[in-house]
């Protein structure tokens, strides 16, 4: 049976032969055993809903073994036989060109070259799922192949609930992931209800079909690293020969070495999973691999002496590096961490006193002991960072719940008035910020999000590199034109983004689909998208362009420890912005929309959403992009301005002057002296 026939078939008519997991790809660790006997039976009952009764006897036993061995039911038997990758859009069987674009995006998220644990349908972050099992994938692809532009597919945490009549103006797809009653959104609730097969953690772009490989975060990481160096270096100094030390070479964290190279420094990135490190090295995302700490020390000293721009992956634990570099008196200019601490007890963070293999066994066989080891490691981790910080290291939290989980572990992440690090803070100290800033608080929030700049992205549906190069040229010209009249407040941002797109092709960023990321504001996004649409209409581009963004953006995410950490009016623990964003995008022209619990910092800590918009060269596509992209950015700027962020007030006032139909409620600022005399 050929590829198209398999897609249209969905669940096979005959029970396929049993399949074994491939040893050629990384696999998700065994999940915690959390279900009672009755709940295990319920998990099997739930899984069998996808299949005819004649198969139940055989599949029930097989699924019970999967649940026992892996902690989840992935339905490996139903993995498709065809290769998984983003095909040119015309190769998909579809009645709707928009649905074909969605199939391309889904397959990209599951491409073994892209996904972290492809056979467990995990794209990145250890538990960022596209679907819960392979039956959901098969049914979803069948629905997409058969739907029309007057239907909408609704997906509940990976489960395709069905096709419903709608209209051409409506989204073709609506996705929710992990939407829980608030009181049932603790980490163990994810373990339980995901094991039951009734919810999933979609991370951000994993469960919303908008992942574009590590490129998806590399631009923001490069911006962050460049501006962090600008904070600590003299004006005439360059980052060459200066160290950025961090951890993680997974789907998102794997962008760090490439970003460091772009920023022009020495990047040292520790990764405990040798398979992940090797994958990034083979893809050209890190320059050198080392697995011996003595060799790393020697290589680092050489790189400092020669003022190199190089990225080094250390296959080992980052705590070892922090501690050894202190002993060796190696000065670290910048430090951060991108381990998956949103998922600390199930493979997101590996303790320094255990091997990778020992950890994978212990996290399922003795979860409490493993948790204690993680927390002890976090305390050591912070102690080592604090020693370096006293010598002048600038450390920032990268929004991965590092400081959050370290604080919960009792690590010394607070400071008193004299600057001493504390592991037992007073109530007043706990209610203040940690000793180290979030990168959003110090850099990305005031420099980018408050002005409307964020990770806009596009995918060339043709699959042709030449189309991607043409879009780069279109975007570059558009940005250069905008920069000519841009105010001084955003000239640096414009210049950094122009430099990025000029060098993007040469930096070999593509992994998977022919995609590009570019930080742009509302004006930039709309003008670039309109130029793409015109290029499609004229035939300059050979096929559709799919627009999207990371959820990690101006408006898409409410996350008090990351995206909205620089909101200081008390509203950073609310989620109105993200909910309004997904609703507002849905009726302004998005091809698909998504809203998730979790993402970045973790389950129960974040509400985030995204969109996809297919450009086909039509006038209708132009109308949609103009309306939707405008709201998708300015919704967040308006919220940030109401929180009294001066950059956002500037940006929204400028937008109202540019767009007479926009009317936003602005804050009246209160003098501090007026408040100081109250409540004495």
mmCIF file with all atom_site columns, C-alpha atoms in Angstrom, residues 93-246:
data_model
loop_
_atom_site.group_PDB
_atom_site.id
_atom_site.type_symbol
_atom_site.label_atom_id
_atom_site.label_alt_id
_atom_site.label_comp_id
_atom_site.label_asym_id
_atom_site.label_entity_id
_atom_site.label_seq_id
_atom_site.pdbx_PDB_ins_code
_atom_site.Cartn_x
_atom_site.Cartn_y
_atom_site.Cartn_z
_atom_site.occupancy
_atom_site.B_iso_or_equiv
_atom_site.pdbx_formal_charge
_atom_site.auth_seq_id
_atom_site.auth_comp_id
_atom_site.auth_asym_id
_atom_site.auth_atom_id
_atom_site.pdbx_PDB_model_num
ATOM 1   C CA . UNK A 1 93  ? -3.796  13.246 -0.092 1.00 0.00 ? 93  UNK A CA 1
ATOM 2   C CA . UNK A 1 94  ? -6.208  16.068 0.728  1.00 0.00 ? 94  UNK A CA 1
ATOM 3   C CA . UNK A 1 95  ? -9.401  17.799 -0.336 1.00 0.00 ? 95  UNK A CA 1
ATOM 4   C CA . UNK A 1 96  ? -8.269  20.912 1.548  1.00 0.00 ? 96  UNK A CA 1
ATOM 5   C CA . UNK A 1 97  ? -4.896  22.531 0.872  1.00 0.00 ? 97  UNK A CA 1
ATOM 6   C CA . UNK A 1 98  ? -4.962  23.884 4.421  1.00 0.00 ? 98  UNK A CA 1
ATOM 7   C CA . UNK A 1 99  ? -5.361  20.357 5.784  1.00 0.00 ? 99  UNK A CA 1
ATOM 8   C CA . UNK A 1 100 ? -2.446  19.193 3.627  1.00 0.00 ? 100 UNK A CA 1
ATOM 9   C CA . UNK A 1 101 ? -0.281  21.885 5.219  1.00 0.00 ? 101 UNK A CA 1
ATOM 10  C CA . UNK A 1 102 ? -1.261  20.581 8.635  1.00 0.00 ? 102 UNK A CA 1
ATOM 11  C CA . UNK A 1 103 ? -0.227  17.046 7.688  1.00 0.00 ? 103 UNK A CA 1
ATOM 12  C CA . UNK A 1 104 ? 3.181   18.387 6.655  1.00 0.00 ? 104 UNK A CA 1
ATOM 13  C CA . UNK A 1 105 ? 3.590   20.130 10.014 1.00 0.00 ? 105 UNK A CA 1
ATOM 14  C CA . UNK A 1 106 ? 2.525   17.066 12.027 1.00 0.00 ? 106 UNK A CA 1
ATOM 15  C CA . UNK A 1 107 ? 4.954   14.795 10.212 1.00 0.00 ? 107 UNK A CA 1
ATOM 16  C CA . UNK A 1 108 ? 7.766   17.284 10.748 1.00 0.00 ? 108 UNK A CA 1
ATOM 17  C CA . UNK A 1 109 ? 7.153   17.159 14.504 1.00 0.00 ? 109 UNK A CA 1
ATOM 18  C CA . UNK A 1 110 ? 7.563   13.363 14.389 1.00 0.00 ? 110 UNK A CA 1
ATOM 19  C CA . UNK A 1 111 ? 10.558  13.223 12.025 1.00 0.00 ? 111 UNK A CA 1
ATOM 20  C CA . UNK A 1 112 ? 13.335  11.212 13.759 1.00 0.00 ? 112 UNK A CA 1
ATOM 21  C CA . UNK A 1 113 ? 15.807  13.922 12.709 1.00 0.00 ? 113 UNK A CA 1
ATOM 22  C CA . UNK A 1 114 ? 13.663  16.453 14.549 1.00 0.00 ? 114 UNK A CA 1
ATOM 23  C CA . UNK A 1 115 ? 11.859  14.703 17.412 1.00 0.00 ? 115 UNK A CA 1
ATOM 24  C CA . UNK A 1 116 ? 13.505  13.826 20.712 1.00 0.00 ? 116 UNK A CA 1
ATOM 25  C CA . UNK A 1 117 ? 11.704  10.485 21.240 1.00 0.00 ? 117 UNK A CA 1
ATOM 26  C CA . UNK A 1 118 ? 9.948   9.927  17.892 1.00 0.00 ? 118 UNK A CA 1
ATOM 27  C CA . UNK A 1 119 ? 8.457   6.500  18.582 1.00 0.00 ? 119 UNK A CA 1
ATOM 28  C CA . UNK A 1 120 ? 6.852   7.795  21.789 1.00 0.00 ? 120 UNK A CA 1
ATOM 29  C CA . UNK A 1 121 ? 5.547   10.805 19.790 1.00 0.00 ? 121 UNK A CA 1
ATOM 30  C CA . UNK A 1 122 ? 7.619   13.203 21.924 1.00 0.00 ? 122 UNK A CA 1
ATOM 31  C CA . UNK A 1 123 ? 9.041   16.169 20.026 1.00 0.00 ? 123 UNK A CA 1
ATOM 32  C CA . UNK A 1 124 ? 11.052  17.944 22.727 1.00 0.00 ? 124 UNK A CA 1
ATOM 33  C CA . UNK A 1 125 ? 11.367  18.662 26.425 1.00 0.00 ? 125 UNK A CA 1
ATOM 34  C CA . UNK A 1 126 ? 11.182  15.036 27.547 1.00 0.00 ? 126 UNK A CA 1
ATOM 35  C CA . UNK A 1 127 ? 7.390   14.958 27.529 1.00 0.00 ? 127 UNK A CA 1
ATOM 36  C CA . UNK A 1 128 ? 6.281   17.430 24.840 1.00 0.00 ? 128 UNK A CA 1
ATOM 37  C CA . UNK A 1 129 ? 3.834   15.226 22.964 1.00 0.00 ? 129 UNK A CA 1
ATOM 38  C CA . UNK A 1 130 ? 2.300   15.492 19.508 1.00 0.00 ? 130 UNK A CA 1
ATOM 39  C CA . UNK A 1 131 ? -0.136  12.672 20.305 1.00 0.00 ? 131 UNK A CA 1
ATOM 40  C CA . UNK A 1 132 ? -0.488  10.218 23.165 1.00 0.00 ? 132 UNK A CA 1
ATOM 41  C CA . UNK A 1 133 ? -0.416  7.144  20.932 1.00 0.00 ? 133 UNK A CA 1
ATOM 42  C CA . UNK A 1 134 ? -0.168  6.050  17.304 1.00 0.00 ? 134 UNK A CA 1
ATOM 43  C CA . UNK A 1 135 ? -3.895  5.423  16.907 1.00 0.00 ? 135 UNK A CA 1
ATOM 44  C CA . UNK A 1 136 ? -4.522  9.129  17.479 1.00 0.00 ? 136 UNK A CA 1
ATOM 45  C CA . UNK A 1 137 ? -1.987  9.976  14.780 1.00 0.00 ? 137 UNK A CA 1
ATOM 46  C CA . UNK A 1 138 ? -3.586  7.591  12.264 1.00 0.00 ? 138 UNK A CA 1
ATOM 47  C CA . UNK A 1 139 ? -7.128  8.841  12.873 1.00 0.00 ? 139 UNK A CA 1
ATOM 48  C CA . UNK A 1 140 ? -6.049  12.497 12.759 1.00 0.00 ? 140 UNK A CA 1
ATOM 49  C CA . UNK A 1 141 ? -4.243  12.075 9.435  1.00 0.00 ? 141 UNK A CA 1
ATOM 50  C CA . UNK A 1 142 ? -7.284  10.322 7.953  1.00 0.00 ? 142 UNK A CA 1
ATOM 51  C CA . UNK A 1 143 ? -9.558  13.155 9.062  1.00 0.00 ? 143 UNK A CA 1
ATOM 52  C CA . UNK A 1 144 ? -7.197  15.732 7.560  1.00 0.00 ? 144 UNK A CA 1
ATOM 53  C CA . UNK A 1 145 ? -7.043  13.806 4.281  1.00 0.00 ? 145 UNK A CA 1
ATOM 54  C CA . UNK A 1 146 ? -10.822 13.664 3.936  1.00 0.00 ? 146 UNK A CA 1
ATOM 55  C CA . UNK A 1 147 ? -12.003 16.998 5.383  1.00 0.00 ? 147 UNK A CA 1
ATOM 56  C CA . UNK A 1 148 ? -13.174 20.001 3.368  1.00 0.00 ? 148 UNK A CA 1
ATOM 57  C CA . UNK A 1 149 ? -12.791 23.741 3.912  1.00 0.00 ? 149 UNK A CA 1
ATOM 58  C CA . UNK A 1 150 ? -16.228 23.792 5.509  1.00 0.00 ? 150 UNK A CA 1
ATOM 59  C CA . UNK A 1 151 ? -15.268 21.501 8.376  1.00 0.00 ? 151 UNK A CA 1
ATOM 60  C CA . UNK A 1 152 ? -13.172 21.955 11.531 1.00 0.00 ? 152 UNK A CA 1
ATOM 61  C CA . UNK A 1 153 ? -11.263 19.170 13.261 1.00 0.00 ? 153 UNK A CA 1
ATOM 62  C CA . UNK A 1 154 ? -11.253 19.354 17.064 1.00 0.00 ? 154 UNK A CA 1
ATOM 63  C CA . UNK A 1 155 ? -8.410  17.657 18.949 1.00 0.00 ? 155 UNK A CA 1
ATOM 64  C CA . UNK A 1 156 ? -8.528  17.082 22.706 1.00 0.00 ? 156 UNK A CA 1
ATOM 65  C CA . UNK A 1 157 ? -4.984  16.460 24.045 1.00 0.00 ? 157 UNK A CA 1
ATOM 66  C CA . UNK A 1 158 ? -4.035  14.379 21.028 1.00 0.00 ? 158 UNK A CA 1
ATOM 67  C CA . UNK A 1 159 ? -7.427  12.707 20.642 1.00 0.00 ? 159 UNK A CA 1
ATOM 68  C CA . UNK A 1 160 ? -9.222  13.613 17.384 1.00 0.00 ? 160 UNK A CA 1
ATOM 69  C CA . UNK A 1 161 ? -12.741 14.188 18.680 1.00 0.00 ? 161 UNK A CA 1
ATOM 70  C CA . UNK A 1 162 ? -14.084 14.605 15.178 1.00 0.00 ? 162 UNK A CA 1
ATOM 71  C CA . UNK A 1 163 ? -14.882 16.766 12.175 1.00 0.00 ? 163 UNK A CA 1
ATOM 72  C CA . UNK A 1 164 ? -17.640 19.305 12.722 1.00 0.00 ? 164 UNK A CA 1
ATOM 73  C CA . UNK A 1 165 ? -19.413 21.500 10.158 1.00 0.00 ? 165 UNK A CA 1
ATOM 74  C CA . UNK A 1 166 ? -18.119 25.079 10.173 1.00 0.00 ? 166 UNK A CA 1
ATOM 75  C CA . UNK A 1 167 ? -17.295 27.616 7.439  1.00 0.00 ? 167 UNK A CA 1
ATOM 76  C CA . UNK A 1 168 ? -14.436 28.628 5.154  1.00 0.00 ? 168 UNK A CA 1
ATOM 77  C CA . UNK A 1 169 ? -13.669 31.537 7.479  1.00 0.00 ? 169 UNK A CA 1
ATOM 78  C CA . UNK A 1 170 ? -13.331 29.276 10.545 1.00 0.00 ? 170 UNK A CA 1
ATOM 79  C CA . UNK A 1 171 ? -10.119 27.507 11.577 1.00 0.00 ? 171 UNK A CA 1
ATOM 80  C CA . UNK A 1 172 ? -9.581  24.077 10.037 1.00 0.00 ? 172 UNK A CA 1
ATOM 81  C CA . UNK A 1 173 ? -8.269  22.794 13.371 1.00 0.00 ? 173 UNK A CA 1
ATOM 82  C CA . UNK A 1 174 ? -8.677  23.621 17.054 1.00 0.00 ? 174 UNK A CA 1
ATOM 83  C CA . UNK A 1 175 ? -6.249  21.981 19.496 1.00 0.00 ? 175 UNK A CA 1
ATOM 84  C CA . UNK A 1 176 ? -6.245  21.855 23.280 1.00 0.00 ? 176 UNK A CA 1
ATOM 85  C CA . UNK A 1 177 ? -3.575  20.159 25.372 1.00 0.00 ? 177 UNK A CA 1
ATOM 86  C CA . UNK A 1 178 ? -3.676  19.439 29.090 1.00 0.00 ? 178 UNK A CA 1
ATOM 87  C CA . UNK A 1 179 ? -6.661  21.635 29.877 1.00 0.00 ? 179 UNK A CA 1
ATOM 88  C CA . UNK A 1 180 ? -7.418  20.663 33.479 1.00 0.00 ? 180 UNK A CA 1
ATOM 89  C CA . UNK A 1 181 ? -9.707  21.852 36.225 1.00 0.00 ? 181 UNK A CA 1
ATOM 90  C CA . UNK A 1 182 ? -7.215  24.110 38.091 1.00 0.00 ? 182 UNK A CA 1
ATOM 91  C CA . UNK A 1 183 ? -7.234  22.059 41.291 1.00 0.00 ? 183 UNK A CA 1
ATOM 92  C CA . UNK A 1 184 ? -6.106  18.991 39.300 1.00 0.00 ? 184 UNK A CA 1
ATOM 93  C CA . UNK A 1 185 ? -3.037  20.409 37.596 1.00 0.00 ? 185 UNK A CA 1
ATOM 94  C CA . UNK A 1 186 ? -0.181  19.178 39.784 1.00 0.00 ? 186 UNK A CA 1
ATOM 95  C CA . UNK A 1 187 ? 2.727   17.158 38.310 1.00 0.00 ? 187 UNK A CA 1
ATOM 96  C CA . UNK A 1 188 ? 1.297   13.857 39.548 1.00 0.00 ? 188 UNK A CA 1
ATOM 97  C CA . UNK A 1 189 ? -2.006  14.718 37.893 1.00 0.00 ? 189 UNK A CA 1
ATOM 98  C CA . UNK A 1 190 ? -0.176  14.766 34.571 1.00 0.00 ? 190 UNK A CA 1
ATOM 99  C CA . UNK A 1 191 ? 1.402   11.402 35.386 1.00 0.00 ? 191 UNK A CA 1
ATOM 100 C CA . UNK A 1 192 ? -1.968  9.888  36.278 1.00 0.00 ? 192 UNK A CA 1
ATOM 101 C CA . UNK A 1 193 ? -4.218  11.295 33.582 1.00 0.00 ? 193 UNK A CA 1
ATOM 102 C CA . UNK A 1 194 ? -1.629  10.925 30.835 1.00 0.00 ? 194 UNK A CA 1
ATOM 103 C CA . UNK A 1 195 ? -1.185  7.271  31.833 1.00 0.00 ? 195 UNK A CA 1
ATOM 104 C CA . UNK A 1 196 ? -4.977  6.890  31.638 1.00 0.00 ? 196 UNK A CA 1
ATOM 105 C CA . UNK A 1 197 ? -4.836  8.251  28.091 1.00 0.00 ? 197 UNK A CA 1
ATOM 106 C CA . UNK A 1 198 ? -7.099  11.246 28.685 1.00 0.00 ? 198 UNK A CA 1
ATOM 107 C CA . UNK A 1 199 ? -4.691  14.201 28.564 1.00 0.00 ? 199 UNK A CA 1
ATOM 108 C CA . UNK A 1 200 ? -1.182  15.105 27.477 1.00 0.00 ? 200 UNK A CA 1
ATOM 109 C CA . UNK A 1 201 ? 1.518   17.694 27.926 1.00 0.00 ? 201 UNK A CA 1
ATOM 110 C CA . UNK A 1 202 ? 1.924   19.396 24.564 1.00 0.00 ? 202 UNK A CA 1
ATOM 111 C CA . UNK A 1 203 ? 4.801   21.658 25.598 1.00 0.00 ? 203 UNK A CA 1
ATOM 112 C CA . UNK A 1 204 ? 4.423   24.600 23.204 1.00 0.00 ? 204 UNK A CA 1
ATOM 113 C CA . UNK A 1 205 ? 5.040   23.830 19.544 1.00 0.00 ? 205 UNK A CA 1
ATOM 114 C CA . UNK A 1 206 ? 5.043   20.027 19.992 1.00 0.00 ? 206 UNK A CA 1
ATOM 115 C CA . UNK A 1 207 ? 1.316   19.646 20.562 1.00 0.00 ? 207 UNK A CA 1
ATOM 116 C CA . UNK A 1 208 ? 0.414   22.527 18.253 1.00 0.00 ? 208 UNK A CA 1
ATOM 117 C CA . UNK A 1 209 ? 2.321   21.238 15.194 1.00 0.00 ? 209 UNK A CA 1
ATOM 118 C CA . UNK A 1 210 ? 4.584   24.275 14.847 1.00 0.00 ? 210 UNK A CA 1
ATOM 119 C CA . UNK A 1 211 ? 8.012   22.918 15.815 1.00 0.00 ? 211 UNK A CA 1
ATOM 120 C CA . UNK A 1 212 ? 10.857  23.692 13.395 1.00 0.00 ? 212 UNK A CA 1
ATOM 121 C CA . UNK A 1 213 ? 13.768  21.992 15.134 1.00 0.00 ? 213 UNK A CA 1
ATOM 122 C CA . UNK A 1 214 ? 16.297  23.772 17.349 1.00 0.00 ? 214 UNK A CA 1
ATOM 123 C CA . UNK A 1 215 ? 16.198  26.731 14.931 1.00 0.00 ? 215 UNK A CA 1
ATOM 124 C CA . UNK A 1 216 ? 12.900  27.584 16.624 1.00 0.00 ? 216 UNK A CA 1
ATOM 125 C CA . UNK A 1 217 ? 14.713  28.856 19.679 1.00 0.00 ? 217 UNK A CA 1
ATOM 126 C CA . UNK A 1 218 ? 18.165  29.700 18.336 1.00 0.00 ? 218 UNK A CA 1
ATOM 127 C CA . UNK A 1 219 ? 17.324  33.255 17.285 1.00 0.00 ? 219 UNK A CA 1
ATOM 128 C CA . UNK A 1 220 ? 15.922  34.158 20.707 1.00 0.00 ? 220 UNK A CA 1
ATOM 129 C CA . UNK A 1 221 ? 18.858  32.422 22.377 1.00 0.00 ? 221 UNK A CA 1
ATOM 130 C CA . UNK A 1 222 ? 21.329  34.330 20.198 1.00 0.00 ? 222 UNK A CA 1
ATOM 131 C CA . UNK A 1 223 ? 19.574  37.615 21.051 1.00 0.00 ? 223 UNK A CA 1
ATOM 132 C CA . UNK A 1 224 ? 19.695  36.709 24.738 1.00 0.00 ? 224 UNK A CA 1
ATOM 133 C CA . UNK A 1 225 ? 23.371  35.719 24.733 1.00 0.00 ? 225 UNK A CA 1
ATOM 134 C CA . UNK A 1 226 ? 24.436  38.779 22.702 1.00 0.00 ? 226 UNK A CA 1
ATOM 135 C CA . UNK A 1 227 ? 22.604  41.149 25.017 1.00 0.00 ? 227 UNK A CA 1
ATOM 136 C CA . UNK A 1 228 ? 23.794  39.359 28.145 1.00 0.00 ? 228 UNK A CA 1
ATOM 137 C CA . UNK A 1 229 ? 27.370  39.917 26.957 1.00 0.00 ? 229 UNK A CA 1
ATOM 138 C CA . UNK A 1 230 ? 26.508  43.567 26.267 1.00 0.00 ? 230 UNK A CA 1
ATOM 139 C CA . UNK A 1 231 ? 25.538  43.797 29.940 1.00 0.00 ? 231 UNK A CA 1
ATOM 140 C CA . UNK A 1 232 ? 28.848  42.470 31.259 1.00 0.00 ? 232 UNK A CA 1
ATOM 141 C CA . UNK A 1 233 ? 31.455  43.605 28.722 1.00 0.00 ? 233 UNK A CA 1
ATOM 142 C CA . UNK A 1 234 ? 32.938  47.007 28.079 1.00 0.00 ? 234 UNK A CA 1
ATOM 143 C CA . UNK A 1 235 ? 31.738  48.758 24.931 1.00 0.00 ? 235 UNK A CA 1
ATOM 144 C CA . UNK A 1 236 ? 34.858  47.914 22.922 1.00 0.00 ? 236 UNK A CA 1
ATOM 145 C CA . UNK A 1 237 ? 35.077  44.286 24.129 1.00 0.00 ? 237 UNK A CA 1
ATOM 146 C CA . UNK A 1 238 ? 33.887  41.310 22.094 1.00 0.00 ? 238 UNK A CA 1
ATOM 147 C CA . UNK A 1 239 ? 32.632  37.936 23.410 1.00 0.00 ? 239 UNK A CA 1
ATOM 148 C CA . UNK A 1 240 ? 35.459  36.062 21.626 1.00 0.00 ? 240 UNK A CA 1
ATOM 149 C CA . UNK A 1 241 ? 37.306  33.827 24.083 1.00 0.00 ? 241 UNK A CA 1
ATOM 150 C CA . UNK A 1 242 ? 34.732  34.403 26.817 1.00 0.00 ? 242 UNK A CA 1
ATOM 151 C CA . UNK A 1 243 ? 32.633  31.599 28.297 1.00 0.00 ? 243 UNK A CA 1
ATOM 152 C CA . UNK A 1 244 ? 28.924  30.909 28.211 1.00 0.00 ? 244 UNK A CA 1
ATOM 153 C CA . UNK A 1 245 ? 28.314  27.780 30.344 1.00 0.00 ? 245 UNK A CA 1
ATOM 154 C CA . UNK A 1 246 ? 24.982  25.991 30.212 1.00 0.00 ? 246 UNK A CA 1
#
